[in-house]
Amino acid sequence: MKKDLLKLADLSPQEIVEILDLADKLKKEQKQGIPHKILQGKTLGMIFTKASTRTRVSFEVGIYQLGGIALYLNGNDIQLGRGEPIRDTARVLSRYLDGIMIRTYKQRDVEELARFSTIPIINGLTDYCHPCQVLADLQTIREYKGDLKGLKLAYIGDGNNMANSLIVGCIKMGMKIAIACPANYRPDAQIIQWGKESGLLELTEEPKKAAANADVFYTDVWASMGQESETALRKEAFAKYYIDAKLMKYAQKDAMVLHCLPAHREEEITGEVFEEHRAEIFDEAENRLHAQKAVMVKLMCDK
Ligand code: CP
Ligand code: NVA
């Protein structure tokens, strides 16, 4: 049966570890110039109805390095943008392609695409979650800190798609996660409940509380794609939800800082902290390539 990656909850902890291990292996091979054309002759369709730099380029380069090719399908250029139903798009594309990565607004649409496709579907970000990003994040944290179990991640900012996926990813790996966000901007209620039951999720409105003894800081933009009209309102609501050198004093001395990017300096993170931690932030961006290659191999390889 085909397998999809629609959200991290679809993966068991064991499957996440397998993806991270494979991502490390592929990264090492690529650095050493060892070819790994595991998906020779395969074609990945990439549907985008939102902007992207990292996701688009890393998937396209990734499938190429694996011996396959990618097709960039802008939502406005295909008939989907003119109202062709998702289910028909899924049925047609399944006849041509070996896998689809989709970035769009509604999680429901990605799930419908998966339901009517006979090929693997990979979620490249929805308003609800961003599983590929968090796989790269976990790979990066493991590179810097070793074992993930027992580490604490402090997320400061909007309870958005990133927060939702980080809660699931961190907890599945046995990490503690503290989310500091305004009361009106909490992560998904069901994910909060699931997280609370694990005993590893802390929800607070106080950034300092979240930061206490953290090993990893994480933040994301205050206004996500599709929320541009709320920018002014959100600037006010999130005014105290940022990472600066002062907040970092509450954490472990060697705490690392991650950001999915793109970043808004002097909003969710100061330029000073961003530049000081650029090594891990751009390793994280690079790891999108390696983690996604691992995902594609796991889902699209016949052997
Ligand atoms: N982090 C991330 O998904 O970046 P893009 O929006 O550039 O793809
Ligand atoms: N929360 C951001 C993440 C971008 C990678 C957005 O959805 O725009």
GROMACS .gro file of C-alpha atoms and ligand atoms in nm:
model
  319
    1MET     CA    1   0.000   0.000   0.000
    2LYS     CA    2   0.126   0.351  -0.075
    3LYS     CA    3   0.234   0.565   0.217
    4ASP     CA    4   0.195   0.944   0.249
    5LEU     CA    5   0.345   1.207   0.476
    6LEU     CA    6   0.051   1.436   0.551
    7LYS     CA    7   0.147   1.521   0.911
    8LEU     CA    8   0.403   1.399   1.165
    9ALA     CA    9   0.135   1.214   1.361
   10ASP     CA   10   0.136   0.969   1.065
   11LEU     CA   11   0.487   0.855   1.162
   12SER     CA   12   0.581   0.634   1.455
   13PRO     CA   13   0.886   0.736   1.663
   14GLN     CA   14   1.069   0.444   1.501
   15GLU     CA   15   0.985   0.572   1.151
   16ILE     CA   16   1.105   0.921   1.243
   17VAL     CA   17   1.437   0.780   1.365
   18GLU     CA   18   1.471   0.577   1.044
   19ILE     CA   19   1.418   0.894   0.836
   20LEU     CA   20   1.672   1.087   1.044
   21ASP     CA   21   1.928   0.806   1.016
   22LEU     CA   22   1.879   0.785   0.640
   23ALA     CA   23   1.901   1.166   0.613
   24ASP     CA   24   2.237   1.156   0.795
   25LYS     CA   25   2.360   0.880   0.564
   26LEU     CA   26   2.252   1.064   0.247
   27LYS     CA   27   2.409   1.385   0.376
   28LYS     CA   28   2.741   1.210   0.436
   29GLU     CA   29   2.735   1.044   0.095
   30GLN     CA   30   2.653   1.369  -0.078
   31LYS     CA   31   2.939   1.550   0.097
   32GLN     CA   32   3.177   1.271  -0.006
   33GLY     CA   33   3.055   1.282  -0.367
   34ILE     CA   34   2.915   0.929  -0.349
   35PRO     CA   35   2.619   0.911  -0.590
   36HIS     CA   36   2.293   0.762  -0.462
   37LYS     CA   37   2.053   0.743  -0.754
   38ILE     CA   38   1.796   0.549  -0.557
   39LEU     CA   39   1.499   0.709  -0.737
   40GLN     CA   40   1.636   0.679  -1.090
   41GLY     CA   41   1.368   0.761  -1.346
   42LYS     CA   42   1.110   0.879  -1.091
   43THR     CA   43   0.917   1.204  -1.130
   44LEU     CA   44   0.799   1.421  -0.842
   45GLY     CA   45   0.522   1.675  -0.902
   46MET     CA   46   0.545   1.983  -0.680
   47ILE     CA   47   0.217   2.174  -0.642
   48PHE     CA   48   0.251   2.520  -0.488
   49THR     CA   49  -0.032   2.760  -0.409
   50LYS     CA   50   0.196   2.956  -0.171
   51ALA     CA   51   0.545   3.100  -0.210
   52SER     CA   52   0.859   2.903  -0.125
   53THR     CA   53   1.236   2.920  -0.146
   54ARG     CA   54   1.366   2.630   0.065
   55THR     CA   55   1.093   2.375   0.007
   56ARG     CA   56   1.084   2.422  -0.368
   57VAL     CA   57   1.459   2.422  -0.422
   58SER     CA   58   1.542   2.143  -0.175
   59PHE     CA   59   1.280   1.905  -0.317
   60GLU     CA   60   1.383   1.980  -0.674
   61VAL     CA   61   1.756   1.942  -0.606
   62GLY     CA   62   1.687   1.643  -0.382
   63ILE     CA   63   1.498   1.437  -0.638
   64TYR     CA   64   1.761   1.528  -0.899
   65GLN     CA   65   2.041   1.401  -0.672
   66LEU     CA   66   1.842   1.081  -0.625
   67GLY     CA   67   1.829   1.025  -1.002
   68GLY     CA   68   1.478   1.156  -1.064
   69ILE     CA   69   1.327   1.481  -1.184
   70ALA     CA   70   1.079   1.735  -1.047
   71LEU     CA   71   0.795   1.925  -1.211
   72TYR     CA   72   0.703   2.260  -1.060
   73LEU     CA   73   0.325   2.301  -1.078
   74ASN     CA   74   0.207   2.645  -0.976
   75GLY     CA   75  -0.150   2.623  -0.850
   76ASN     CA   76  -0.249   2.912  -1.076
   77ASP     CA   77  -0.105   2.755  -1.390
   78ILE     CA   78  -0.275   2.416  -1.362
   79GLN     CA   79  -0.651   2.362  -1.398
   80LEU     CA   80  -0.678   2.320  -1.020
   81GLY     CA   81  -0.657   2.700  -1.000
   82ARG     CA   82  -0.959   2.724  -1.234
   83GLY     CA   83  -1.169   2.494  -1.024
   84GLU     CA   84  -1.081   2.142  -1.141
   85PRO     CA   85  -1.159   1.927  -0.836
   86ILE     CA   86  -0.871   1.802  -0.625
   87ARG     CA   87  -0.993   1.445  -0.666
   88ASP     CA   88  -0.970   1.464  -1.046
   89THR     CA   89  -0.629   1.631  -1.025
   90ALA     CA   90  -0.520   1.345  -0.799
   91ARG     CA   91  -0.650   1.079  -1.036
   92VAL     CA   92  -0.484   1.236  -1.341
   93LEU     CA   93  -0.148   1.313  -1.180
   94SER     CA   94  -0.131   0.959  -1.039
   95ARG     CA   95  -0.116   0.834  -1.399
   96TYR     CA   96   0.195   1.042  -1.480
   97LEU     CA   97   0.394   1.090  -1.162
   98ASP     CA   98   0.558   0.878  -0.892
   99GLY     CA   99   0.492   1.118  -0.604
  100ILE     CA  100   0.351   1.464  -0.526
  101MET     CA  101   0.471   1.727  -0.285
  102ILE     CA  102   0.206   1.990  -0.217
  103ARG     CA  103   0.218   2.325  -0.037
  104THR     CA  104  -0.120   2.486   0.013
  105TYR     CA  105  -0.357   2.639   0.267
  106LYS     CA  106  -0.598   2.374   0.389
  107GLN     CA  107  -0.485   2.047   0.542
  108ARG     CA  108  -0.820   1.906   0.420
  109ASP     CA  109  -0.710   1.962   0.059
  110VAL     CA  110  -0.387   1.770   0.111
  111GLU     CA  111  -0.581   1.487   0.270
  112GLU     CA  112  -0.823   1.478  -0.022
  113LEU     CA  113  -0.533   1.472  -0.267
  114ALA     CA  114  -0.393   1.173  -0.078
  115ARG     CA  115  -0.727   0.994  -0.066
  116PHE     CA  116  -0.775   1.006  -0.445
  117SER     CA  117  -0.411   0.949  -0.547
  118THR     CA  118  -0.247   0.614  -0.596
  119ILE     CA  119   0.100   0.767  -0.545
  120PRO     CA  120   0.265   0.902  -0.225
  121ILE     CA  121   0.168   1.255  -0.120
  122ILE     CA  122   0.407   1.471   0.085
  123ASN     CA  123   0.286   1.777   0.274
  124GLY     CA  124   0.521   2.068   0.201
  125LEU     CA  125   0.332   2.300   0.442
  126THR     CA  126  -0.029   2.381   0.513
  127ASP     CA  127  -0.184   2.627   0.757
  128TYR     CA  128  -0.202   2.330   0.997
  129CYS     CA  129   0.147   2.181   0.986
  130HIS     CA  130   0.493   2.163   0.831
  131PRO     CA  131   0.620   1.807   0.883
  132CYS     CA  132   0.919   1.824   0.643
  133GLN     CA  133   1.056   2.127   0.824
  134VAL     CA  134   1.042   1.954   1.162
  135LEU     CA  135   1.220   1.643   1.030
  136ALA     CA  136   1.505   1.874   0.922
  137ASP     CA  137   1.488   2.049   1.260
  138LEU     CA  138   1.519   1.721   1.449
  139GLN     CA  139   1.809   1.617   1.227
  140THR     CA  140   1.983   1.947   1.310
  141ILE     CA  141   1.921   1.924   1.684
  142ARG     CA  142   2.059   1.569   1.682
  143GLU     CA  143   2.371   1.689   1.500
  144TYR     CA  144   2.438   1.957   1.759
  145LYS     CA  145   2.316   1.788   2.077
  146GLY     CA  146   2.338   1.413   2.017
  147ASP     CA  147   2.050   1.224   2.170
  148LEU     CA  148   1.713   1.404   2.140
  149LYS     CA  149   1.549   1.235   2.438
  150GLY     CA  150   1.527   1.459   2.744
  151LEU     CA  151   1.617   1.785   2.565
  152LYS     CA  152   1.392   2.089   2.609
  153LEU     CA  153   1.283   2.306   2.317
  154ALA     CA  154   1.139   2.653   2.384
  155TYR     CA  155   0.916   2.788   2.108
  156ILE     CA  156   0.848   3.159   2.131
  157GLY     CA  157   0.575   3.309   1.910
  158ASP     CA  158   0.271   3.215   1.709
  159GLY     CA  159   0.096   2.883   1.777
  160ASN     CA  160   0.096   2.816   1.404
  161ASN     CA  161   0.180   2.532   1.164
  162MET     CA  162   0.539   2.524   1.294
  163ALA     CA  163   0.429   2.505   1.658
  164ASN     CA  164   0.184   2.225   1.576
  165SER     CA  165   0.446   2.012   1.402
  166LEU     CA  166   0.715   2.086   1.659
  167ILE     CA  167   0.490   1.969   1.942
  168VAL     CA  168   0.427   1.637   1.767
  169GLY     CA  169   0.786   1.589   1.647
  170CYS     CA  170   0.955   1.678   1.975
  171ILE     CA  171   0.722   1.471   2.191
  172LYS     CA  172   0.752   1.167   1.963
  173MET     CA  173   1.129   1.192   2.016
  174GLY     CA  174   1.092   1.218   2.395
  175MET     CA  175   1.178   1.589   2.410
  176LYS     CA  176   1.010   1.844   2.632
  177ILE     CA  177   0.856   2.140   2.452
  178ALA     CA  178   0.742   2.469   2.601
  179ILE     CA  179   0.533   2.704   2.388
  180ALA     CA  180   0.514   3.072   2.484
  181CYS     CA  181   0.236   3.245   2.292
  182PRO     CA  182  -0.054   3.485   2.351
  183ALA     CA  183  -0.376   3.319   2.471
  184ASN     CA  184  -0.552   3.392   2.138
  185TYR     CA  185  -0.278   3.238   1.928
  186ARG     CA  186  -0.241   2.892   2.075
  187PRO     CA  187  -0.155   2.582   1.871
  188ASP     CA  188  -0.426   2.342   1.757
  189ALA     CA  189  -0.649   2.235   2.049
  190GLN     CA  190  -0.630   1.862   1.974
  191ILE     CA  191  -0.252   1.873   1.948
  192ILE     CA  192  -0.237   2.059   2.280
  193GLN     CA  193  -0.451   1.793   2.443
  194TRP     CA  194  -0.236   1.514   2.298
  195GLY     CA  195   0.076   1.696   2.412
  196LYS     CA  196  -0.054   1.757   2.761
  197GLU     CA  197  -0.138   1.387   2.799
  198SER     CA  198   0.225   1.303   2.728
  199GLY     CA  199   0.338   1.524   3.017
  200LEU     CA  200   0.604   1.678   2.790
  201LEU     CA  201   0.418   1.992   2.674
  202GLU     CA  202   0.413   2.318   2.866
  203LEU     CA  203   0.197   2.606   2.746
  204THR     CA  204   0.260   2.955   2.882
  205GLU     CA  205   0.207   3.321   2.798
  206GLU     CA  206   0.546   3.404   2.951
  207PRO     CA  207   0.854   3.370   2.725
  208LYS     CA  208   1.086   3.355   3.029
  209LYS     CA  209   0.903   3.051   3.163
  210ALA     CA  210   0.934   2.871   2.834
  211ALA     CA  211   1.301   2.965   2.808
  212ALA     CA  212   1.395   2.825   3.150
  213ASN     CA  213   1.673   2.566   3.105
  214ALA     CA  214   1.598   2.525   2.736
  215ASP     CA  215   1.848   2.345   2.514
  216VAL     CA  216   1.694   2.471   2.191
  217PHE     CA  217   1.513   2.795   2.103
  218TYR     CA  218   1.276   2.812   1.809
  219THR     CA  219   1.071   3.089   1.660
  220ASP     CA  220   0.879   3.173   1.344
  221VAL     CA  221   0.720   3.478   1.184
  222TRP     CA  222   0.431   3.651   1.360
  223ALA     CA  223   0.221   3.656   1.043
  224SER     CA  224   0.231   3.345   0.825
  225MET     CA  225   0.155   3.318   0.455
  226GLY     CA  226  -0.212   3.398   0.407
  227GLN     CA  227  -0.225   3.621   0.719
  228GLU     CA  228  -0.071   3.931   0.560
  229SER     CA  229  -0.382   4.142   0.629
  230GLU     CA  230  -0.340   4.074   1.004
  231THR     CA  231   0.019   4.196   1.013
  232ALA     CA  232  -0.045   4.515   1.215
  233LEU     CA  233  -0.273   4.340   1.463
  234ARG     CA  234  -0.023   4.060   1.508
  235LYS     CA  235   0.268   4.299   1.560
  236GLU     CA  236   0.083   4.427   1.864
  237ALA     CA  237  -0.024   4.085   1.993
  238PHE     CA  238   0.327   3.937   1.962
  239ALA     CA  239   0.523   4.241   2.082
  240LYS     CA  240   0.683   4.048   2.373
  241TYR     CA  241   0.722   3.714   2.193
  242TYR     CA  242   1.072   3.732   2.051
  243ILE     CA  243   1.414   3.581   2.113
  244ASP     CA  244   1.686   3.820   2.226
  245ALA     CA  245   2.011   3.784   2.422
  246LYS     CA  246   1.828   3.863   2.748
  247LEU     CA  247   1.577   3.580   2.704
  248MET     CA  248   1.857   3.341   2.619
  249LYS     CA  249   2.009   3.397   2.964
  250TYR     CA  250   1.728   3.187   3.114
  251ALA     CA  251   1.827   2.887   2.904
  252GLN     CA  252   2.121   2.646   2.909
  253LYS     CA  253   2.450   2.823   2.834
  254ASP     CA  254   2.500   2.627   2.514
  255ALA     CA  255   2.141   2.663   2.392
  256MET     CA  256   2.105   2.659   2.016
  257VAL     CA  257   1.863   2.871   1.811
  258LEU     CA  258   1.659   2.749   1.516
  259HIS     CA  259   1.429   2.931   1.275
  260CYS     CA  260   1.246   2.768   0.984
  261LEU     CA  261   1.301   3.087   0.778
  262PRO     CA  262   1.224   3.330   0.628
  263ALA     CA  263   1.304   3.541   0.937
  264HIS     CA  264   1.193   3.892   1.026
  265ARG     CA  265   1.480   4.044   1.220
  266GLU     CA  266   1.376   4.271   1.509
  267GLU     CA  267   1.035   4.104   1.516
  268GLU     CA  268   1.040   3.740   1.635
  269ILE     CA  269   1.421   3.742   1.672
  270THR     CA  270   1.682   4.013   1.714
  271GLY     CA  271   1.936   4.054   1.437
  272GLU     CA  272   2.207   3.999   1.699
  273VAL     CA  273   2.081   3.656   1.810
  274PHE     CA  274   2.009   3.556   1.451
  275GLU     CA  275   2.362   3.633   1.335
  276GLU     CA  276   2.521   3.476   1.641
  277HIS     CA  277   2.335   3.152   1.571
  278ARG     CA  278   2.350   3.158   1.191
  279ALA     CA  279   2.560   2.840   1.184
  280GLU     CA  280   2.282   2.622   1.322
  281ILE     CA  281   2.005   2.815   1.143
  282PHE     CA  282   2.162   2.760   0.802
  283ASP     CA  283   2.259   2.400   0.882
  284GLU     CA  284   1.888   2.360   0.954
  285ALA     CA  285   1.800   2.509   0.615
  286GLU     CA  286   2.051   2.276   0.446
  287ASN     CA  287   1.906   1.977   0.625
  288ARG     CA  288   1.573   2.031   0.448
  289LEU     CA  289   1.752   1.880   0.147
  290HIS     CA  290   1.880   1.573   0.330
  291ALA     CA  291   1.569   1.505   0.539
  292GLN     CA  292   1.340   1.535   0.237
  293LYS     CA  293   1.559   1.308   0.028
  294ALA     CA  294   1.515   1.053   0.307
  295VAL     CA  295   1.137   1.104   0.301
  296MET     CA  296   1.123   1.060  -0.076
  297VAL     CA  297   1.333   0.743  -0.060
  298LYS     CA  298   1.112   0.600   0.215
  299LEU     CA  299   0.788   0.677   0.029
  300MET     CA  300   0.881   0.651  -0.338
  301CYS     CA  301   1.137   0.370  -0.359
  302ASP     CA  302   0.990   0.042  -0.488
  303LYS     CA  303   1.255  -0.178  -0.330
  304CP      N1  304   1.102   2.699   0.582
  304CP      C1  305   1.041   2.691   0.464
  304CP      O1  306   0.953   2.608   0.440
  304CP      O2  307   1.086   2.780   0.373
  304CP      P1  308   1.017   2.817   0.233
  304CP      O3  309   0.886   2.885   0.265
  304CP      O4  310   1.115   2.907   0.166
  304CP      O5  311   0.993   2.690   0.156
  305NVA     N1  312   0.455   2.983   0.958
  305NVA     C1  313   0.520   3.015   0.832
  305NVA     C2  314   0.622   2.912   0.799
  305NVA     C3  315   0.701   2.937   0.674
  305NVA     C4  316   0.798   2.830   0.644
  305NVA     C5  317   0.415   3.027   0.723
  305NVA     O1  318   0.325   2.942   0.719
  305NVA     O2  319   0.422   3.120   0.645
   0.00000   0.00000   0.00000
